[in-house]
PDB file of C-alpha atoms and ligand atoms in Angstrom:
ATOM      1  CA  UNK U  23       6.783  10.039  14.143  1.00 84.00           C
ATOM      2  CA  UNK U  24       3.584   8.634  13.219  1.00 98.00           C
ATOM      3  CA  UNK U  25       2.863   4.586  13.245  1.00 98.00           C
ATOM      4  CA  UNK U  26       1.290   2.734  10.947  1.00 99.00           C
ATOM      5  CA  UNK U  27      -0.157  -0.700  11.805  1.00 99.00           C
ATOM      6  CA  UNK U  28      -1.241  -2.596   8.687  1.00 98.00           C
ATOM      7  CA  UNK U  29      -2.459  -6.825   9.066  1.00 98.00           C
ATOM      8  CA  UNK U  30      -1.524  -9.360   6.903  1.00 98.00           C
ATOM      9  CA  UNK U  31       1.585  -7.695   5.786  1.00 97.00           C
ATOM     10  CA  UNK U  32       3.581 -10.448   5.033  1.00 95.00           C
ATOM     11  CA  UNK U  33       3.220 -10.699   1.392  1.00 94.00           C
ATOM     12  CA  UNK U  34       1.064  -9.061  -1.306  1.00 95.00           C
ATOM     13  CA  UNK U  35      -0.903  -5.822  -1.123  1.00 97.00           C
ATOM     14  CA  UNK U  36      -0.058  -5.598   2.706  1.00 98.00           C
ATOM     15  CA  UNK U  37       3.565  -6.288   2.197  1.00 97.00           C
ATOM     16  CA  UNK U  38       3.716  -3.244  -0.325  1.00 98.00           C
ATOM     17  CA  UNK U  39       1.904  -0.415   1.586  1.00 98.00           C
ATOM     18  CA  UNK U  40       4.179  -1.046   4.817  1.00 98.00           C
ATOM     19  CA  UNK U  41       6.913  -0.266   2.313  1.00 98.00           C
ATOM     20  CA  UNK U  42       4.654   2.442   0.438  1.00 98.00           C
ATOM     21  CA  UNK U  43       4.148   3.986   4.078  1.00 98.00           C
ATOM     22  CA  UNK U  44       7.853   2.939   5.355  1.00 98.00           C
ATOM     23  CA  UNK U  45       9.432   5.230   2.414  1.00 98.00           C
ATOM     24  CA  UNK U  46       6.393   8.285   3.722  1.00 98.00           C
ATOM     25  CA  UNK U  47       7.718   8.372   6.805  1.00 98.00           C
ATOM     26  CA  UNK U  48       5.410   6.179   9.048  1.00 98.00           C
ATOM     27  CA  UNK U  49       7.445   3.786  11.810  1.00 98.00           C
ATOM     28  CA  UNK U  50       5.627   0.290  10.999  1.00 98.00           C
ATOM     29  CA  UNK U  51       3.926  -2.564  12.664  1.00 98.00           C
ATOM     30  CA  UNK U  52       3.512  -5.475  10.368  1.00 98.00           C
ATOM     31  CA  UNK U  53       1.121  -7.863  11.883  1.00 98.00           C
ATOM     32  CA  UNK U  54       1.709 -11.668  10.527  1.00 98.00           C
ATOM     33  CA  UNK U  55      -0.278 -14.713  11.071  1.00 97.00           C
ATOM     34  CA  UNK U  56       2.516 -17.300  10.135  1.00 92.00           C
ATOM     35  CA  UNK U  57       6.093 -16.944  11.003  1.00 89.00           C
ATOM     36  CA  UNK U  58       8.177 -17.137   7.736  1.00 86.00           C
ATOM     37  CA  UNK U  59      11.767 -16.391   6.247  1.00 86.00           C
ATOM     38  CA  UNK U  60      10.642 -13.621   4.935  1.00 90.00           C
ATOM     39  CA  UNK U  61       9.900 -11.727   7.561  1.00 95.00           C
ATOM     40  CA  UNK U  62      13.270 -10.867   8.466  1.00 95.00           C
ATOM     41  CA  UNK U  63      14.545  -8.949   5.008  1.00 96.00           C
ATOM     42  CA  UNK U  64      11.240  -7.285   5.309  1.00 97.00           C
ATOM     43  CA  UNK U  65      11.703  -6.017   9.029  1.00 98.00           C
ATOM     44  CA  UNK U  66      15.353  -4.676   7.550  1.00 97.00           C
ATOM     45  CA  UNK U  67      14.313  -3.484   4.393  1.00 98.00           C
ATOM     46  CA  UNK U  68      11.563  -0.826   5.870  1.00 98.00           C
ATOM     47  CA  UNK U  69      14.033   0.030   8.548  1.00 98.00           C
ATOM     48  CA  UNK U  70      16.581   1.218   5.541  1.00 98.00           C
ATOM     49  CA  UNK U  71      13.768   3.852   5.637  1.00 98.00           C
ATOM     50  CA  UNK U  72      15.260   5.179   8.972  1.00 98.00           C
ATOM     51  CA  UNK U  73      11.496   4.110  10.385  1.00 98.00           C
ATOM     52  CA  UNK U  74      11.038   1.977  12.977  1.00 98.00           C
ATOM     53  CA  UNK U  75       9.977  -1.486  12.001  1.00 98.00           C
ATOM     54  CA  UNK U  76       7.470  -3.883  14.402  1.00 98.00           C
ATOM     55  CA  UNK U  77       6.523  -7.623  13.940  1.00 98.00           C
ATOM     56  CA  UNK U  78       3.310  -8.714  15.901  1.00 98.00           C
ATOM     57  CA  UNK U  79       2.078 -12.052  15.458  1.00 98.00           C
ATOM     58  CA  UNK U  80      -1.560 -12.446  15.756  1.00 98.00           C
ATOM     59  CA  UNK U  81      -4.425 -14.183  13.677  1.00 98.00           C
ATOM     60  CA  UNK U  82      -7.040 -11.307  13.063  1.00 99.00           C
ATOM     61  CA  UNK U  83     -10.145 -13.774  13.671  1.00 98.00           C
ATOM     62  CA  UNK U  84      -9.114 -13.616  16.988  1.00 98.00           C
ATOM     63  CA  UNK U  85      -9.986 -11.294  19.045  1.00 98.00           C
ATOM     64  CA  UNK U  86      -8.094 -11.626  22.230  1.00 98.00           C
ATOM     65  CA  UNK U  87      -4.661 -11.618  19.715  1.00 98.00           C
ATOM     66  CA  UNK U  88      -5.982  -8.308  17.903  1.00 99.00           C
ATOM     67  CA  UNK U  89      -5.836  -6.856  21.927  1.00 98.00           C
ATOM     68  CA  UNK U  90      -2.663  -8.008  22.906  1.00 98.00           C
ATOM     69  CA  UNK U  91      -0.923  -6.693  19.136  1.00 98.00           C
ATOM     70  CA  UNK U  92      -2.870  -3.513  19.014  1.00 98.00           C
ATOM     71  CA  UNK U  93      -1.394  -3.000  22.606  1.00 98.00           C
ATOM     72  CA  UNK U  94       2.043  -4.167  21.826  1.00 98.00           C
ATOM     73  CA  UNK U  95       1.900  -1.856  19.058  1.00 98.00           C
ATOM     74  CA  UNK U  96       1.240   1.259  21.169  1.00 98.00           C
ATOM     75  CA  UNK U  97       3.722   0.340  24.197  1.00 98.00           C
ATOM     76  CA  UNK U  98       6.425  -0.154  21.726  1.00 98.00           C
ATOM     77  CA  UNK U  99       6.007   2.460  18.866  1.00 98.00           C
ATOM     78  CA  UNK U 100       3.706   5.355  21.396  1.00 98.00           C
ATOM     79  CA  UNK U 101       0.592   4.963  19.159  1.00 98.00           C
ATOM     80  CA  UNK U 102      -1.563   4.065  16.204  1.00 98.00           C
ATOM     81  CA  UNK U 103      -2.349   6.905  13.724  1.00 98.00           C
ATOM     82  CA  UNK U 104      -3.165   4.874  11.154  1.00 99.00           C
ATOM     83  CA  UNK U 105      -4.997   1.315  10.982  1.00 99.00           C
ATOM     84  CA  UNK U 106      -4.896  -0.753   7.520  1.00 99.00           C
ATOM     85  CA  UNK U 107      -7.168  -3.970   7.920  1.00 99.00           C
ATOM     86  CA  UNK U 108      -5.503  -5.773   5.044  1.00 98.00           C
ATOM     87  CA  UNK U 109      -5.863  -9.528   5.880  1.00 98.00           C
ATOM     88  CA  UNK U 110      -7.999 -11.377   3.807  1.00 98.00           C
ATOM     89  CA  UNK U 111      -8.638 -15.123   2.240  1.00 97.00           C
ATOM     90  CA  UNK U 112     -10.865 -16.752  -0.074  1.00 97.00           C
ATOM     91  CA  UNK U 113     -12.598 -19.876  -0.368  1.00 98.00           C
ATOM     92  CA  UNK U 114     -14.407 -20.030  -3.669  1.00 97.00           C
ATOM     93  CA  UNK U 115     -16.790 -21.791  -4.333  1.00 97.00           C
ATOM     94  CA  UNK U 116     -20.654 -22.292  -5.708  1.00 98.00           C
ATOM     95  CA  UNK U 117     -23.021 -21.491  -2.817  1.00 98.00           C
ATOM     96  CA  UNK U 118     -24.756 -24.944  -3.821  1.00 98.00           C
ATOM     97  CA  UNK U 119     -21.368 -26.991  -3.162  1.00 98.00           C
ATOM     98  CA  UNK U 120     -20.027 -24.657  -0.078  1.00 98.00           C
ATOM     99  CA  UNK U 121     -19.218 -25.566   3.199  1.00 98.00           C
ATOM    100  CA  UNK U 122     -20.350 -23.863   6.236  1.00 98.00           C
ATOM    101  CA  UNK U 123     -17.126 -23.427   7.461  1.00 98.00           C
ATOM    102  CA  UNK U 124     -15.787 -22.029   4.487  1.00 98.00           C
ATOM    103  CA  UNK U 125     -18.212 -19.231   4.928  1.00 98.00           C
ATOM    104  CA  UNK U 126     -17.685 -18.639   8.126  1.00 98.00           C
ATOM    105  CA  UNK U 127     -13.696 -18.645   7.922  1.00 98.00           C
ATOM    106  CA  UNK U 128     -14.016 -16.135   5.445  1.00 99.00           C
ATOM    107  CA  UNK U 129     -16.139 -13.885   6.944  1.00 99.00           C
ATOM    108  CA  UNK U 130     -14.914 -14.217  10.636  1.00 99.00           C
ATOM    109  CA  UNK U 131     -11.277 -13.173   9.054  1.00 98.00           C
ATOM    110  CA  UNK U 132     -12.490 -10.176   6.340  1.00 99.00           C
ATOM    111  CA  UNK U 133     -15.316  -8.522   8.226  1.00 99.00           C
ATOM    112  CA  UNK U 134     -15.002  -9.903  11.586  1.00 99.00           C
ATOM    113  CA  UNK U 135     -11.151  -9.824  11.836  1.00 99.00           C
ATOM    114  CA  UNK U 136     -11.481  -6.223  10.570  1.00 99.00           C
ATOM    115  CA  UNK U 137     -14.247  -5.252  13.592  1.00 99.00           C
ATOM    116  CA  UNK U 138     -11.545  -6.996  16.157  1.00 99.00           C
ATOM    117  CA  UNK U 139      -8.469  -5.044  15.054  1.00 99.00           C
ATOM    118  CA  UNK U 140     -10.410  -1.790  14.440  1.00 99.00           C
ATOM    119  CA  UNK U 141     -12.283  -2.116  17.907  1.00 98.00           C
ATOM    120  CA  UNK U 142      -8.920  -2.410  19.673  1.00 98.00           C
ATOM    121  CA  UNK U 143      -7.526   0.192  18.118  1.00 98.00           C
ATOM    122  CA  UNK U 144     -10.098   3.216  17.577  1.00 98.00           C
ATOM    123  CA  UNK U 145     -10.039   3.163  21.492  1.00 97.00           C
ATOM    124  CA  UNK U 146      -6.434   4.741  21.020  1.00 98.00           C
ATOM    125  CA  UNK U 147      -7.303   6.952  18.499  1.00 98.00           C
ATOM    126  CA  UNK U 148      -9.799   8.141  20.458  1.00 98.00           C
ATOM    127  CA  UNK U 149      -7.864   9.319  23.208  1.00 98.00           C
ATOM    128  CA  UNK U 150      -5.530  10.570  20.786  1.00 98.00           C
ATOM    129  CA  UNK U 151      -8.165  12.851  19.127  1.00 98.00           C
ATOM    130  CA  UNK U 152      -6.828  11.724  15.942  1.00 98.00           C
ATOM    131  CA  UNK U 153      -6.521   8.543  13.713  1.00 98.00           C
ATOM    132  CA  UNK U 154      -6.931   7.439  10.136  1.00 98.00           C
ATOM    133  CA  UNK U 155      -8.455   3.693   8.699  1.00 99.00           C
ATOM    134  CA  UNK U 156      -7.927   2.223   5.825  1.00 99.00           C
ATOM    135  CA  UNK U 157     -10.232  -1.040   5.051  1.00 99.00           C
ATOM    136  CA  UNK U 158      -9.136  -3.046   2.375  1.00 99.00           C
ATOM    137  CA  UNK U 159     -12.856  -4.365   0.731  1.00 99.00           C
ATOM    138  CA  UNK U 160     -12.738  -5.345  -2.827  1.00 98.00           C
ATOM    139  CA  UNK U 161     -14.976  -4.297  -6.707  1.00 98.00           C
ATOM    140  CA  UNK U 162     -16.904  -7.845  -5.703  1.00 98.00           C
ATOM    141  CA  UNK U 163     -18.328  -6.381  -2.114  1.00 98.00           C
ATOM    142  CA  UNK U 164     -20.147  -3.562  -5.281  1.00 98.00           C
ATOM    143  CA  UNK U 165     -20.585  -5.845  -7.706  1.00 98.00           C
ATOM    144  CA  UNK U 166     -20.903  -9.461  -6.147  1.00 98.00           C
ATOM    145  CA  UNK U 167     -19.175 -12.365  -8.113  1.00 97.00           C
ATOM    146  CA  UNK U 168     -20.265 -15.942  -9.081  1.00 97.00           C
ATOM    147  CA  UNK U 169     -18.249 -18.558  -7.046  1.00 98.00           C
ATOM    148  CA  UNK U 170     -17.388 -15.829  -4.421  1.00 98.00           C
ATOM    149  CA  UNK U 171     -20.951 -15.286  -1.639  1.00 98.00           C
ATOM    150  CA  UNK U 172     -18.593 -15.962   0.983  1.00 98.00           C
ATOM    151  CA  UNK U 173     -15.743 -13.245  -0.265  1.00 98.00           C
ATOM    152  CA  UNK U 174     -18.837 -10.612  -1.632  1.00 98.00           C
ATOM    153  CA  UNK U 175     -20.630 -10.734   1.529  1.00 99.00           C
ATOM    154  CA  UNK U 176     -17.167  -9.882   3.259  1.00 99.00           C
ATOM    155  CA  UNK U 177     -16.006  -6.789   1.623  1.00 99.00           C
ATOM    156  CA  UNK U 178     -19.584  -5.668   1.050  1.00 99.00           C
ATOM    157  CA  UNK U 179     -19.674  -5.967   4.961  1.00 99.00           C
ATOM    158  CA  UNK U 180     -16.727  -4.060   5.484  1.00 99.00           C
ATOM    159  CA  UNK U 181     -18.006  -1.252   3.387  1.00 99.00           C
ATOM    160  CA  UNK U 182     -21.119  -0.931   5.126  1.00 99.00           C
ATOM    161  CA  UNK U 183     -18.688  -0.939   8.352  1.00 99.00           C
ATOM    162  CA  UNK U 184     -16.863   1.386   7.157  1.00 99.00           C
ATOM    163  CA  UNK U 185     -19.279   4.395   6.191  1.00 99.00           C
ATOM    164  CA  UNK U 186     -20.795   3.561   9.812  1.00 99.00           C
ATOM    165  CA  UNK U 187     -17.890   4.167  11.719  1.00 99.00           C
ATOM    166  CA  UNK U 188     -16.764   7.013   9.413  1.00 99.00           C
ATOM    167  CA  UNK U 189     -20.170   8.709  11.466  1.00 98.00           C
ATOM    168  CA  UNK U 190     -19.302   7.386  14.572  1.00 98.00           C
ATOM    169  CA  UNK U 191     -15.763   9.182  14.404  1.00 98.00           C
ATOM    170  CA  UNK U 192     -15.671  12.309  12.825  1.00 98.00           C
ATOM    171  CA  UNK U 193     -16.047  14.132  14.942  1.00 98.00           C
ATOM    172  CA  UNK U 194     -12.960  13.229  16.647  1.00 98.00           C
ATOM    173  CA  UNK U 195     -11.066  14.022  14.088  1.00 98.00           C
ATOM    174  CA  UNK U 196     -10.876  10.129  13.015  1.00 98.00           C
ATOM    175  CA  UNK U 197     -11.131   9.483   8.924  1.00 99.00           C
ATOM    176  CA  UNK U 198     -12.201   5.637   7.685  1.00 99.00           C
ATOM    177  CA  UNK U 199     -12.191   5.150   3.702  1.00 99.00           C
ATOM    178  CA  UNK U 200     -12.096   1.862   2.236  1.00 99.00           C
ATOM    179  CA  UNK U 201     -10.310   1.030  -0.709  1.00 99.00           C
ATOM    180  CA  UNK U 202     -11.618  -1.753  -3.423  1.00 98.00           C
ATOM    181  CA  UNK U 203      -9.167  -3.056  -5.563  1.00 98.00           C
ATOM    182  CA  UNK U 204     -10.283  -4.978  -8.629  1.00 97.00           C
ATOM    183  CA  UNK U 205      -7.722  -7.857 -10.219  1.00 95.00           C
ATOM    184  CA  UNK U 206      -4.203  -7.527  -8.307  1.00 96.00           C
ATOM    185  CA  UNK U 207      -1.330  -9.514  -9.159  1.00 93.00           C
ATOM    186  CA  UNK U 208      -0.746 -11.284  -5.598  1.00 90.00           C
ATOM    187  CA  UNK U 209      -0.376 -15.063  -4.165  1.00 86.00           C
ATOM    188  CA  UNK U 210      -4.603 -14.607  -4.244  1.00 83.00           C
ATOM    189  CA  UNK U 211      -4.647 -14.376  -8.156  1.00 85.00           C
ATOM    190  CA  UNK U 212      -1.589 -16.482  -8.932  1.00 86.00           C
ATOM    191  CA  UNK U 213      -4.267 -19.572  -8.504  1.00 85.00           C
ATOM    192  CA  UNK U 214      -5.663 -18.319 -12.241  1.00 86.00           C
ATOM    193  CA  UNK U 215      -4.659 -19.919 -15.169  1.00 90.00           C
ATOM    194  CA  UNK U 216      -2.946 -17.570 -17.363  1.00 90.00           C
ATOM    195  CA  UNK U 217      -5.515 -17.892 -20.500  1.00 91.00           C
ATOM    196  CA  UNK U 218      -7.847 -16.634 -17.456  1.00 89.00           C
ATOM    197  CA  UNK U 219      -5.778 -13.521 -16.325  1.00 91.00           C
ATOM    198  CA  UNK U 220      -5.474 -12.866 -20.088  1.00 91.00           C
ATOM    199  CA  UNK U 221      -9.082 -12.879 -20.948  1.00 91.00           C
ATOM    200  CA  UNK U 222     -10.104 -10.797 -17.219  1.00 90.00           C
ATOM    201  CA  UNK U 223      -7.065  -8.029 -18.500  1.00 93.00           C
ATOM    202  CA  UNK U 224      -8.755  -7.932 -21.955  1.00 94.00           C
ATOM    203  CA  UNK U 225     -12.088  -6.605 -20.500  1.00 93.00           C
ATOM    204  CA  UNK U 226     -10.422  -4.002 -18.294  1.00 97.00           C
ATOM    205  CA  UNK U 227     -10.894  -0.829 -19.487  1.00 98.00           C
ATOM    206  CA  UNK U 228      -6.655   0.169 -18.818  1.00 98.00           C
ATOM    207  CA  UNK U 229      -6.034  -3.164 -20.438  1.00 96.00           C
ATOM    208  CA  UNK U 230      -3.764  -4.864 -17.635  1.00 95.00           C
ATOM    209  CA  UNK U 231      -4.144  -6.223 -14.039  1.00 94.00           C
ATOM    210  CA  UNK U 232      -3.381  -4.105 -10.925  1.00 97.00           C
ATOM    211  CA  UNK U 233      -0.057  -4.514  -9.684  1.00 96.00           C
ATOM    212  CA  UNK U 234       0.210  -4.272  -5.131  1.00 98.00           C
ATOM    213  CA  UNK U 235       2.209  -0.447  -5.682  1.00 98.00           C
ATOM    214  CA  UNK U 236      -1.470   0.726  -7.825  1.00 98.00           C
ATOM    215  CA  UNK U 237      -3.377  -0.238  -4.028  1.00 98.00           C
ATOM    216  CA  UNK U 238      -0.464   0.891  -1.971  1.00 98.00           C
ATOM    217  CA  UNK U 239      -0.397   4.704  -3.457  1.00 98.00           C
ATOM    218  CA  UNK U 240      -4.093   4.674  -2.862  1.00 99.00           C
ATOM    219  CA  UNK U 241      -3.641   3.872   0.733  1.00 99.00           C
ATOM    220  CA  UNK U 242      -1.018   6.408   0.788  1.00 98.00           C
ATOM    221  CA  UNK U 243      -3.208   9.093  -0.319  1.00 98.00           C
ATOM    222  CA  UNK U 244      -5.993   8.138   2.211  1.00 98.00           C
ATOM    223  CA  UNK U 245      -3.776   8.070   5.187  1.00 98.00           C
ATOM    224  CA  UNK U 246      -1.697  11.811   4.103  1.00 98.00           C
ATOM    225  CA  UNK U 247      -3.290  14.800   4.693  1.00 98.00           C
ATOM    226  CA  UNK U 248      -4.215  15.562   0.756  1.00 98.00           C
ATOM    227  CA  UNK U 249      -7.352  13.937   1.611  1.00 98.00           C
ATOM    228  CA  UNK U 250      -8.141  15.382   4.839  1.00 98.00           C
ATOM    229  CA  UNK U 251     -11.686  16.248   3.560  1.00 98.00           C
ATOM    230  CA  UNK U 252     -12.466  12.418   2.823  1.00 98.00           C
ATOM    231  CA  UNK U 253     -14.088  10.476   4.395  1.00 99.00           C
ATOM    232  CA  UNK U 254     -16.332   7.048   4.713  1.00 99.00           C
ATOM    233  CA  UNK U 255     -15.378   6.670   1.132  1.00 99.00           C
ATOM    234  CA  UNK U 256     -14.623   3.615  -1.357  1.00 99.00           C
ATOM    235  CA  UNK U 257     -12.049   4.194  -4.016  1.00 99.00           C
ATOM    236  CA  UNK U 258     -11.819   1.821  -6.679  1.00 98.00           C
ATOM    237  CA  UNK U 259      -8.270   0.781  -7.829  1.00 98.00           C
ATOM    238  CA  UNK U 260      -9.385  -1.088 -10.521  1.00 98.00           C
ATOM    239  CA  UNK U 261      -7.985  -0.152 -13.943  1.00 98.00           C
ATOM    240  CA  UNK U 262     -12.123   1.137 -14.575  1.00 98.00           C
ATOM    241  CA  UNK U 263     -13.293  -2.460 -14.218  1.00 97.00           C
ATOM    242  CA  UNK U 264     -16.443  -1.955 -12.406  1.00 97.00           C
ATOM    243  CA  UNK U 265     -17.790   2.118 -13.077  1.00 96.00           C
TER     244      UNK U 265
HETATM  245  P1  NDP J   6      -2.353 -12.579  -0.131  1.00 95.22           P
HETATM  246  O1  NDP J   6      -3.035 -13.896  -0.075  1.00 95.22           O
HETATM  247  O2  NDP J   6      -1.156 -12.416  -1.008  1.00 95.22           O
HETATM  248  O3  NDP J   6      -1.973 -12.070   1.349  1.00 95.22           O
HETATM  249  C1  NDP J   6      -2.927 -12.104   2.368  1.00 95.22           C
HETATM  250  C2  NDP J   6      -2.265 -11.728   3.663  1.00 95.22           C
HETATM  251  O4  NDP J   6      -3.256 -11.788   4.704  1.00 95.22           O
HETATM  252  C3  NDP J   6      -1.141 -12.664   4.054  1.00 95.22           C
HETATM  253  O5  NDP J   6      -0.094 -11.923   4.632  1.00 95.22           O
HETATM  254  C4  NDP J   6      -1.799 -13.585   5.087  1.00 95.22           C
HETATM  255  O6  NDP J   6      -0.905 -14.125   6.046  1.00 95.22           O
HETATM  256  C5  NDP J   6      -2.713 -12.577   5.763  1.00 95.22           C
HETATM  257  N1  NDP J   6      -3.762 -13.243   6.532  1.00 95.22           N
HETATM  258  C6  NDP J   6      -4.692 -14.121   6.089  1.00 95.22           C
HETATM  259  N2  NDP J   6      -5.467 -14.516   7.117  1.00 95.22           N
HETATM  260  C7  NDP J   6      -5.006 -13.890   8.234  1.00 95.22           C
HETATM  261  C8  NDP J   6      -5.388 -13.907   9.596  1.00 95.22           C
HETATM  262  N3  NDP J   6      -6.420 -14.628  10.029  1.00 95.22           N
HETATM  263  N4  NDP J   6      -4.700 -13.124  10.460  1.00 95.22           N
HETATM  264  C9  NDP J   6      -3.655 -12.370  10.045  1.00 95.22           C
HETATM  265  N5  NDP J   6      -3.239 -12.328   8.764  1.00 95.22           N
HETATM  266  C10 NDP J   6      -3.914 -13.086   7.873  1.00 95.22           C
HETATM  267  O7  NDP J   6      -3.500 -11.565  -0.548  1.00 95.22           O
HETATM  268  P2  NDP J   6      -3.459 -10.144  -1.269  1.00 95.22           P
HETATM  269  O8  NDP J   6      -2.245  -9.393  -0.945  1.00 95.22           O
HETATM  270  O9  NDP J   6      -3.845 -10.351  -2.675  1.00 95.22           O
HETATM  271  O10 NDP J   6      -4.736  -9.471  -0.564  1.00 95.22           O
HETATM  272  C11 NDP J   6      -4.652  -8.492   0.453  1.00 95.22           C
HETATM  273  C12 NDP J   6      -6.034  -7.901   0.661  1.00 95.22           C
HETATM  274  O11 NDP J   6      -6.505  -7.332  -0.563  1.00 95.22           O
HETATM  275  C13 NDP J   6      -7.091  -8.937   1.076  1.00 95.22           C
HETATM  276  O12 NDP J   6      -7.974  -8.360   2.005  1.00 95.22           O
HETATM  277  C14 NDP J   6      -7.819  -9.232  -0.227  1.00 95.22           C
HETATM  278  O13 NDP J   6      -9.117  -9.693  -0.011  1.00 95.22           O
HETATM  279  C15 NDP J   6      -7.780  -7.857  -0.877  1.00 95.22           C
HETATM  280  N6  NDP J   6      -7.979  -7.880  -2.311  1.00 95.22           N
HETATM  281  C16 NDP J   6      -7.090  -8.534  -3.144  1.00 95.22           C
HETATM  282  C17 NDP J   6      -7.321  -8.549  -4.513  1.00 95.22           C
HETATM  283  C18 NDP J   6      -6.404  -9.230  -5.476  1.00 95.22           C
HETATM  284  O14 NDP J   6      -6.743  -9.276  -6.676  1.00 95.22           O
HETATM  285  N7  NDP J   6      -5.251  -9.733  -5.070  1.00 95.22           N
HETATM  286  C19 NDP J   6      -8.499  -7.878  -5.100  1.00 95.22           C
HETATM  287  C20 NDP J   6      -9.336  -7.227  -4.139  1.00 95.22           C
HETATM  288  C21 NDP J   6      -9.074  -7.235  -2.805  1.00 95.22           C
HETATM  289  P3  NDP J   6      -0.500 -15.689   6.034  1.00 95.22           P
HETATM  290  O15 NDP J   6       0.727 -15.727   5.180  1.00 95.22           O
HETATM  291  O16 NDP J   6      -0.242 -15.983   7.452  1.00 95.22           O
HETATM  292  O17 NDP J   6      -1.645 -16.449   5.440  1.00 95.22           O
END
């Protein structure tokens, strides 16, 4: 059986490709930052998949946490043959008015939390000879977004990490692809006003907002074997937003 270990799968896009890759026949490690009820009814509703189902705690902006879950991952399920880095915050705001911290939390958990997990991990794959990563950047890292320098700079980092390593790894049979979803209905985008979500849906191209399933089947198809000749890639799931 082949494991999947996706971060920040609590909720959200995470939350729906561990069931996306649950019902494909992947046994499951959902890493989570904050205990919550949640968790529970997830860990039981993959398992009605007849998968395997893992909970690791660990905060992705820290490295020595991204060891010990990437390890407790492999002694419990064997391996990792697939890697989603899926954890991600904001913290909006005009360059002018932001804090230093608020940069720095955002990038230490989108681009550097992604290097800590991926760093642990491709050292299994490695051995294994085999190993597929999905990054989870978004259309700002292309396009960049007013409000968002913090956020842009993040997921533009993690595509220029990800066509890097895609080199590094080929040859060992290892496939990284990024996917950059545009407007998702998650926790992140219930903070817009609805007038707001309305106008953004009215400019997009298929005329609605991206639901967690639209990113989910994209990671799906990255991590199966109909895309075995992709890699270092950047899909867009954005209902044509950004072309
Ligand atoms: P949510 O805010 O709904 O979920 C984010 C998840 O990441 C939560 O499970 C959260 O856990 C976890 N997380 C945050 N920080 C950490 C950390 N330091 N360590 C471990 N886990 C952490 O977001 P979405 O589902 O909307 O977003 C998922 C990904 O998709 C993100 O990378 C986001 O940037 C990206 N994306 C989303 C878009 C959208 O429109 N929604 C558009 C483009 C990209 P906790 O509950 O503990 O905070």
């Amino acid at each position: 059986m082949s494991v999947a270990l996706i971060t920040g799968a609590t909720r959200g896009i995470g939350k729906q490709i561990a069931l996306t890759l649950s019902k494909a026949g992947f046994d499951i490690a959902i890493n989570y930052r904050k205990e919550n009820d949640e968790l529970k009814s997830l860990k039981e509703e993959i398992e009605a998949n007849n998968v395997k189902c893992l909970l690791v705690q660990g905060d992705v902006s820290n490295f020595d946490d991204c060891e010990r879950f990437v390890k407790e991952t492999v002694d419990e399920l064997g391996s990792i043959d697939v890697l989603v880095n899926n954890a991600g915050i904001t913290k909006d705001m005009l360059l002018m008015r932001m804090k230093k911290e608020d940069f720095e939390q955002v990038i230490n958990t989108n681009l550097v939390g992604t290097f800590n997990v991926t760093k642990n991990a491709i050292t299994y794959m490695m051995k294994a000879h085999k190993g597929n990563i999905v990054n989870i950047s978004s259309v700002v890292g292309i396009s960049g977004n007013a409000g968002q320098t913090n956020y842009s700079a993040s997921k533009a980092g993690i595509i220029g990490f990800t066509k890097s390593l895609a080199k590094e790894v080929a040859s060992r049979n290892i496939r990284v692809n990024a996917v950059a979803p545009g407007f998702i209905e998650t926790n992140m985008t219930d903070v817009l006003k609805e007038e707001v979500k309305a106008e953004i849906a009215k400019n997009i191209p298929l005329k609605r907002m991206g639901n967690a399933k639209d990113v989910a089947n994209a990671v799906k198809f990255l991590v199966s074997e109909d895309s075995s000749y992709i890699t270092g890639q950047v899909l867009q799931v954005d209902g044509g937003m950004l072309m």
